PDB file of C-alpha atoms in Angstrom:
ATOM      1  CA  UNK A1214     -32.504  50.215  22.477  1.00 45.00           C
ATOM      2  CA  UNK A1215     -34.475  51.227  25.369  1.00 51.00           C
ATOM      3  CA  UNK A1216     -37.319  49.280  26.991  1.00 49.00           C
ATOM      4  CA  UNK A1217     -39.992  51.235  25.695  1.00 48.00           C
ATOM      5  CA  UNK A1218     -39.021  51.100  22.206  1.00 56.00           C
ATOM      6  CA  UNK A1219     -38.361  47.155  22.444  1.00 65.00           C
ATOM      7  CA  UNK A1220     -41.029  45.826  24.099  1.00 70.00           C
ATOM      8  CA  UNK A1221     -44.025  45.175  22.646  1.00 79.00           C
ATOM      9  CA  UNK A1222     -46.092  44.726  25.793  1.00 85.00           C
ATOM     10  CA  UNK A1223     -46.269  46.854  28.868  1.00 86.00           C
ATOM     11  CA  UNK A1224     -48.199  47.276  31.970  1.00 90.00           C
ATOM     12  CA  UNK A1225     -50.704  50.255  31.872  1.00 89.00           C
ATOM     13  CA  UNK A1226     -51.661  52.121  34.446  1.00 90.00           C
ATOM     14  CA  UNK A1227     -55.204  54.307  34.495  1.00 87.00           C
ATOM     15  CA  UNK A1228     -55.196  57.726  36.032  1.00 86.00           C
ATOM     16  CA  UNK A1229     -57.767  60.349  36.682  1.00 84.00           C
ATOM     17  CA  UNK A1230     -56.052  63.085  35.508  1.00 82.00           C
ATOM     18  CA  UNK A1231     -52.809  63.874  36.749  1.00 85.00           C
ATOM     19  CA  UNK A1232     -51.008  61.403  34.973  1.00 88.00           C
ATOM     20  CA  UNK A1233     -47.798  62.790  33.843  1.00 90.00           C
ATOM     21  CA  UNK A1234     -47.500  63.902  37.585  1.00 91.00           C
ATOM     22  CA  UNK A1235     -47.763  60.311  38.748  1.00 91.00           C
ATOM     23  CA  UNK A1236     -44.972  59.024  36.155  1.00 93.00           C
ATOM     24  CA  UNK A1237     -42.771  61.959  37.066  1.00 94.00           C
ATOM     25  CA  UNK A1238     -42.938  60.588  40.798  1.00 95.00           C
ATOM     26  CA  UNK A1239     -42.722  57.215  39.683  1.00 95.00           C
ATOM     27  CA  UNK A1240     -39.636  57.580  37.818  1.00 96.00           C
ATOM     28  CA  UNK A1241     -37.898  59.445  40.782  1.00 97.00           C
ATOM     29  CA  UNK A1242     -38.002  56.987  43.289  1.00 96.00           C
ATOM     30  CA  UNK A1243     -36.369  54.064  41.362  1.00 95.00           C
ATOM     31  CA  UNK A1244     -32.724  54.035  39.067  1.00 95.00           C
ATOM     32  CA  UNK A1245     -33.231  53.007  35.640  1.00 94.00           C
ATOM     33  CA  UNK A1246     -36.353  55.168  35.267  1.00 96.00           C
ATOM     34  CA  UNK A1247     -37.275  57.978  33.045  1.00 95.00           C
ATOM     35  CA  UNK A1248     -40.711  59.475  31.000  1.00 94.00           C
ATOM     36  CA  UNK A1249     -39.769  58.003  27.433  1.00 90.00           C
ATOM     37  CA  UNK A1250     -42.802  59.885  25.861  1.00 83.00           C
ATOM     38  CA  UNK A1251     -46.267  61.642  26.010  1.00 75.00           C
ATOM     39  CA  UNK A1252     -47.077  61.396  22.489  1.00 70.00           C
ATOM     40  CA  UNK A1253     -50.817  62.196  23.264  1.00 72.00           C
ATOM     41  CA  UNK A1254     -52.285  64.027  26.359  1.00 73.00           C
ATOM     42  CA  UNK A1255     -53.620  60.993  27.409  1.00 88.00           C
ATOM     43  CA  UNK A1256     -50.968  58.518  27.010  1.00 89.00           C
ATOM     44  CA  UNK A1257     -47.906  58.532  28.505  1.00 91.00           C
ATOM     45  CA  UNK A1258     -44.978  56.328  28.368  1.00 90.00           C
ATOM     46  CA  UNK A1259     -42.236  55.690  30.834  1.00 93.00           C
ATOM     47  CA  UNK A1260     -39.735  52.712  32.368  1.00 93.00           C
ATOM     48  CA  UNK A1261     -39.928  51.946  35.531  1.00 93.00           C
ATOM     49  CA  UNK A1262     -36.474  50.227  36.671  1.00 92.00           C
ATOM     50  CA  UNK A1263     -36.096  48.970  33.290  1.00 91.00           C
ATOM     51  CA  UNK A1264     -39.629  47.782  32.740  1.00 91.00           C
ATOM     52  CA  UNK A1265     -41.657  49.595  30.126  1.00 91.00           C
ATOM     53  CA  UNK A1266     -45.011  51.073  31.216  1.00 92.00           C
ATOM     54  CA  UNK A1267     -47.214  53.463  30.189  1.00 91.00           C
ATOM     55  CA  UNK A1268     -50.201  55.368  31.978  1.00 91.00           C
ATOM     56  CA  UNK A1269     -53.421  56.328  30.154  1.00 89.00           C
ATOM     57  CA  UNK A1270     -54.717  59.362  32.221  1.00 88.00           C
ATOM     58  CA  UNK A1271     -58.638  60.222  31.272  1.00 82.00           C
ATOM     59  CA  UNK A1272     -60.059  63.274  33.613  1.00 77.00           C
ATOM     60  CA  UNK A1273     -63.420  61.086  34.464  1.00 76.00           C
ATOM     61  CA  UNK A1274     -62.218  57.729  34.025  1.00 71.00           C
ATOM     62  CA  UNK A1275     -61.855  55.299  36.898  1.00 71.00           C
ATOM     63  CA  UNK A1276     -60.599  56.153  40.638  1.00 74.00           C
ATOM     64  CA  UNK A1277     -57.137  55.300  40.853  1.00 70.00           C
ATOM     65  CA  UNK A1278     -57.025  51.833  42.340  1.00 73.00           C
ATOM     66  CA  UNK A1279     -54.500  48.806  42.727  1.00 75.00           C
ATOM     67  CA  UNK A1280     -56.115  47.450  38.983  1.00 76.00           C
ATOM     68  CA  UNK A1281     -53.389  47.353  35.788  1.00 78.00           C
ATOM     69  CA  UNK A1282     -53.699  45.916  32.468  1.00 81.00           C
ATOM     70  CA  UNK A1283     -51.506  45.241  29.916  1.00 78.00           C
ATOM     71  CA  UNK A1284     -51.583  47.433  26.621  1.00 78.00           C
ATOM     72  CA  UNK A1285     -49.945  45.348  23.247  1.00 80.00           C
ATOM     73  CA  UNK A1286     -48.343  47.554  20.940  1.00 76.00           C
ATOM     74  CA  UNK A1287     -49.048  46.310  17.166  1.00 78.00           C
ATOM     75  CA  UNK A1288     -49.003  48.251  13.627  1.00 80.00           C
ATOM     76  CA  UNK A1289     -52.905  47.621  13.350  1.00 79.00           C
ATOM     77  CA  UNK A1290     -55.907  45.602  14.293  1.00 76.00           C
ATOM     78  CA  UNK A1291     -55.617  43.235  12.170  1.00 76.00           C
TER      79      UNK A1291
END
């Protein structure tokens, strides 16, 4: 099973626009990496060296930095 489907926890990077471009760049650098999905314009999921990742791409959001957050995928908020 793909890492992005099996894992409910993933590292989330914030981008200030151009998130899909960033995901494509990161995945070009390491083996076992790929852009998995971009289901919404603001969310890009990708696998980086086998690890599930995600980008929250919000133009007008925070400037790029070394900060990251964790995202937990759930069926609902309860």
